[in-house]
Short mmCIF file of C-alpha atoms in Angstrom, two decimals:
data_model
loop_
_atom_site.label_atom_id
_atom_site.label_comp_id
_atom_site.label_asym_id
_atom_site.label_seq_id
_atom_site.Cartn_x
_atom_site.Cartn_y
_atom_site.Cartn_z
CA GLY A 1 88.40 85.35 101.28
CA ASP A 2 88.53 87.74 98.15
CA SER A 3 91.76 87.41 96.06
CA VAL A 4 93.34 88.30 92.89
CA THR A 5 96.26 86.69 91.20
CA GLN A 6 98.63 88.11 88.51
CA LYS A 7 101.20 85.37 87.81
CA GLN A 8 103.20 87.23 85.06
CA GLY A 9 106.21 88.96 86.93
CA GLN A 10 107.92 90.20 83.86
CA VAL A 11 106.93 90.10 80.08
CA THR A 12 109.61 91.37 77.76
CA LEU A 13 108.36 92.32 74.08
CA SER A 14 109.50 94.26 71.13
CA GLU A 15 107.93 97.30 69.64
CA ASP A 16 104.75 96.44 67.67
CA ASP A 17 104.32 93.15 69.66
CA PHE A 18 100.82 92.33 71.04
CA LEU A 19 100.38 92.55 74.77
CA PHE A 20 98.48 90.33 77.11
CA ILE A 21 98.55 90.23 80.95
CA ASN A 22 96.02 88.42 82.66
CA CYS A 23 94.65 88.36 86.38
CA THR A 24 92.25 86.13 87.71
CA TYR A 25 89.82 86.79 90.87
CA SER A 26 87.53 85.17 93.40
CA THR A 27 84.96 86.95 95.36
CA THR A 28 81.46 86.18 96.68
CA THR A 29 79.99 89.49 95.87
CA TYR A 30 80.20 91.99 92.66
CA PRO A 31 83.44 92.86 91.46
CA THR A 32 84.81 96.07 90.26
CA LEU A 33 88.22 95.51 88.40
CA PHE A 34 91.23 97.88 87.74
CA TRP A 35 94.35 98.13 86.09
CA TYR A 36 96.66 100.75 87.03
CA VAL A 37 100.11 101.49 85.35
CA GLN A 38 103.25 102.69 87.44
CA TYR A 39 106.26 104.29 85.55
CA PRO A 40 109.67 104.63 87.30
CA GLY A 41 109.48 107.21 90.07
CA GLN A 42 105.85 107.66 90.39
CA GLY A 43 102.81 106.15 92.04
CA PRO A 44 100.26 104.09 90.40
CA GLN A 45 97.81 105.64 88.07
CA LEU A 46 94.46 104.34 86.70
CA LEU A 47 94.54 102.99 83.25
CA LEU A 48 91.23 101.16 83.16
CA LYS A 49 88.31 100.48 85.26
CA VAL A 50 85.80 97.44 84.44
CA THR A 51 82.41 96.91 86.24
CA THR A 52 80.08 93.71 85.66
CA ALA A 53 77.93 96.41 83.86
CA ASN A 54 80.34 97.53 81.21
CA ASN A 55 82.43 94.42 80.96
CA LYS A 56 85.20 96.16 78.97
CA GLY A 57 87.06 99.24 78.97
CA ILE A 58 89.37 101.28 76.41
CA SER A 59 92.00 103.93 77.35
CA ARG A 60 95.16 105.03 75.65
CA GLY A 61 95.06 102.06 73.13
CA PHE A 62 94.56 99.50 76.06
CA GLU A 63 91.98 97.35 76.42
CA ALA A 64 90.67 95.16 79.56
CA THR A 65 88.03 92.76 79.47
CA TYR A 66 86.05 90.80 82.10
CA ASP A 67 85.27 87.45 81.94
CA LYS A 68 82.53 86.35 84.78
CA GLY A 69 82.93 82.75 83.46
CA THR A 70 86.21 82.07 84.09
CA THR A 71 86.78 85.19 86.78
CA SER A 72 89.33 86.82 84.86
CA PHE A 73 90.17 90.26 83.47
CA HIS A 74 92.84 90.80 81.25
CA LEU A 75 94.62 93.68 79.60
CA GLN A 76 95.75 93.68 76.22
CA LYS A 77 97.04 95.98 73.65
CA ALA A 78 97.44 95.28 69.99
CA SER A 79 100.60 97.27 69.24
CA VAL A 80 103.10 98.20 72.36
CA GLN A 81 105.48 100.97 72.24
CA GLU A 82 108.78 101.50 74.09
CA SER A 83 107.09 103.99 76.30
CA ASP A 84 104.67 101.62 77.57
CA SER A 85 107.49 100.03 79.51
CA ALA A 86 106.30 100.23 83.05
CA VAL A 87 104.65 97.91 85.77
CA TYR A 88 101.02 97.22 85.32
CA PHE A 89 98.88 95.86 88.34
CA CYS A 90 95.40 94.50 88.51
CA ALA A 91 93.39 95.43 91.58
CA LEU A 92 89.96 93.93 92.74
CA GLY A 93 87.31 96.11 94.57
CA VAL A 94 84.28 94.14 95.91
CA GLY A 95 81.05 95.55 96.83
CA ASP A 96 80.91 98.83 98.25
CA ASN A 97 84.42 98.66 100.09
CA SER A 98 86.78 101.46 100.27
CA LYS A 99 89.96 98.80 99.96
CA LEU A 100 91.52 97.24 96.84
CA ILE A 101 92.95 94.00 96.62
CA TRP A 102 96.26 94.19 94.40
CA GLY A 103 97.81 91.76 92.27
CA LEU A 104 101.69 91.72 92.52
CA GLY A 105 102.17 93.57 89.18
CA THR A 106 103.58 92.64 85.98
CA SER A 107 106.76 94.40 84.79
CA LEU A 108 106.69 95.15 80.72
CA VAL A 109 109.88 95.59 79.16
CA VAL A 110 109.45 96.94 75.43
CA ASN A 111 112.71 96.73 73.43
CA PRO A 112 113.01 99.13 70.28
CA GLY B 1 92.03 118.12 89.06
CA GLY B 2 94.06 117.76 92.13
CA ILE B 3 97.38 116.26 93.69
CA ILE B 4 98.94 114.37 96.14
CA THR B 5 102.05 115.67 97.75
CA GLN B 6 104.16 113.52 100.03
CA THR B 7 106.73 114.70 102.28
CA PRO B 8 109.76 114.08 102.22
CA LYS B 9 110.69 112.36 98.83
CA PHE B 10 113.79 110.60 100.32
CA LEU B 11 114.08 109.74 104.11
CA ILE B 12 117.23 108.17 105.52
CA GLY B 13 116.90 106.61 109.05
CA GLN B 14 118.80 104.88 111.51
CA GLU B 15 118.08 101.71 113.22
CA GLY B 16 115.35 101.88 115.92
CA GLN B 17 114.46 105.46 114.78
CA LYS B 18 111.05 106.70 114.89
CA LEU B 19 110.38 108.20 111.44
CA THR B 20 107.22 110.42 110.22
CA LEU B 21 106.02 110.48 106.64
CA LYS B 22 103.35 113.02 105.88
CA CYS B 23 100.82 113.22 102.95
CA GLN B 24 98.76 115.86 101.67
CA GLN B 25 95.77 115.80 99.21
CA ASN B 26 93.78 118.43 97.78
CA PHE B 27 91.19 116.65 95.79
CA ASN B 28 88.58 116.77 98.85
CA HIS B 29 88.46 113.37 99.26
CA ASP B 30 87.20 111.63 102.22
CA THR B 31 89.38 108.19 101.94
CA MET B 32 93.07 108.35 102.26
CA TYR B 33 95.50 105.14 102.33
CA TRP B 34 99.26 104.34 103.27
CA TYR B 35 100.60 101.42 101.04
CA ARG B 36 104.26 99.92 101.44
CA GLN B 37 105.93 98.85 98.04
CA ASP B 38 108.96 96.61 98.32
CA SER B 39 111.17 96.35 95.00
CA GLY B 40 109.41 93.84 92.67
CA LYS B 41 106.28 93.63 94.78
CA GLY B 42 102.76 94.81 95.21
CA LEU B 43 101.31 97.16 97.19
CA ARG B 44 100.36 96.26 100.64
CA LEU B 45 97.92 98.23 102.75
CA ILE B 46 99.36 99.84 105.82
CA TYR B 47 96.40 102.07 107.37
CA TYR B 48 93.58 103.70 105.66
CA SER B 49 91.06 106.31 106.88
CA ILE B 50 87.62 106.39 105.48
CA THR B 51 86.56 109.61 106.87
CA GLU B 52 88.38 112.47 108.73
CA ASN B 53 87.89 111.04 112.38
CA ASP B 54 88.45 107.51 111.30
CA LEU B 55 91.51 105.12 111.30
CA GLN B 56 91.51 101.45 110.09
CA LYS B 57 94.40 98.88 110.20
CA GLY B 58 95.38 97.25 106.93
CA ASP B 59 97.23 93.98 106.54
CA LEU B 60 100.72 95.39 107.31
CA SER B 61 99.93 97.88 110.14
CA GLU B 62 102.30 96.30 112.78
CA GLY B 63 105.52 98.55 113.54
CA TYR B 64 103.61 101.73 112.20
CA ASP B 65 101.11 104.11 113.58
CA ALA B 66 98.89 106.66 111.52
CA SER B 67 97.10 109.90 112.25
CA ARG B 68 94.61 111.79 110.11
CA GLU B 69 95.03 115.29 111.40
CA LYS B 70 92.31 116.55 109.14
CA LYS B 71 90.46 115.80 105.95
CA SER B 72 93.25 116.85 103.59
CA SER B 73 96.37 115.12 105.65
CA PHE B 74 97.18 111.95 106.53
CA SER B 75 100.63 110.83 108.69
CA LEU B 76 102.50 107.75 108.87
CA THR B 77 104.95 106.89 111.58
CA VAL B 78 107.37 104.06 111.59
CA THR B 79 107.71 103.55 115.17
CA SER B 80 111.04 101.57 114.85
CA ALA B 81 112.97 101.48 111.78
CA GLN B 82 114.65 98.16 111.05
CA LYS B 83 118.10 97.91 109.53
CA ASN B 84 118.78 97.60 105.79
CA GLU B 85 114.91 98.46 105.38
CA MET B 86 114.27 99.76 102.10
CA ALA B 87 110.84 100.31 100.60
CA VAL B 88 108.56 103.07 99.08
CA PHE B 89 105.54 104.20 101.11
CA LEU B 90 102.82 105.31 98.98
CA CYS B 91 100.07 107.50 99.86
CA ALA B 92 96.56 107.37 98.02
CA SER B 93 93.15 108.89 98.27
CA SER B 94 89.66 108.31 96.87
CA ILE B 95 86.09 109.71 96.93
CA GLY B 96 85.03 107.78 100.05
CA LEU B 97 82.10 105.54 101.14
CA GLY B 98 80.02 103.73 98.75
CA GLY B 99 83.10 102.53 96.55
CA PRO B 100 85.05 100.84 95.34
CA TYR B 101 86.40 104.12 93.61
CA GLU B 102 89.54 104.90 91.68
CA GLN B 103 92.45 105.73 94.12
CA TYR B 104 94.75 108.62 93.21
CA PHE B 105 98.50 108.07 94.40
CA GLY B 106 101.11 110.67 95.37
CA PRO B 107 104.90 109.87 94.08
CA GLY B 108 105.79 108.12 97.31
CA THR B 109 108.66 108.53 100.05
CA ARG B 110 111.65 106.16 99.38
CA LEU B 111 112.89 104.76 102.81
CA THR B 112 116.30 103.72 103.30
CA VAL B 113 117.51 102.62 106.81
CA LEU B 114 121.31 102.27 107.57
#
């Protein structure tokens, strides 16, 4: 069946460090890939959406890249700030299905 | 823009109690969702409703009921609260059929069962 794997449970960085969070997916149909960010006390909000048509998304200094060969999509940021501390989720949409398949989330802690 | 409102924000119940959570959206979206989020875990889908008169079970529907009263509102009932249960219930909405589309989330209802 369709699945997504997000292995990094927690990432701790210092300000100005490089961020890289990876997700891998499995599906037999065409994927749409999402990155969401959740701040404390709030619901998740969309950070980036990547499709097979565009392969890459950029928003708020974050970049998401999709690699069909390795069935992975990763989130990166060149220089993190303390305000980026949050939980980041990857999610997989397949075909024209209304449901998303969610990763377990990566808690990012950025120390000043 | 739009907003998703969830009530109540905090819910404290007793073991065995029936508890109802409510969600309203003004995006005019067709599809609505209920998720459960446990501390340090991902989002698990409980129920979703593709259109106003539709109801679909998610992966975690046992122990819950849902009702789509109208296009803008979607309720979730915990049929029998479990002792020491603590979780956040998140409501979301998206445009509708022909997805997958971005889901917009409410702030959540935090449940504690004594």
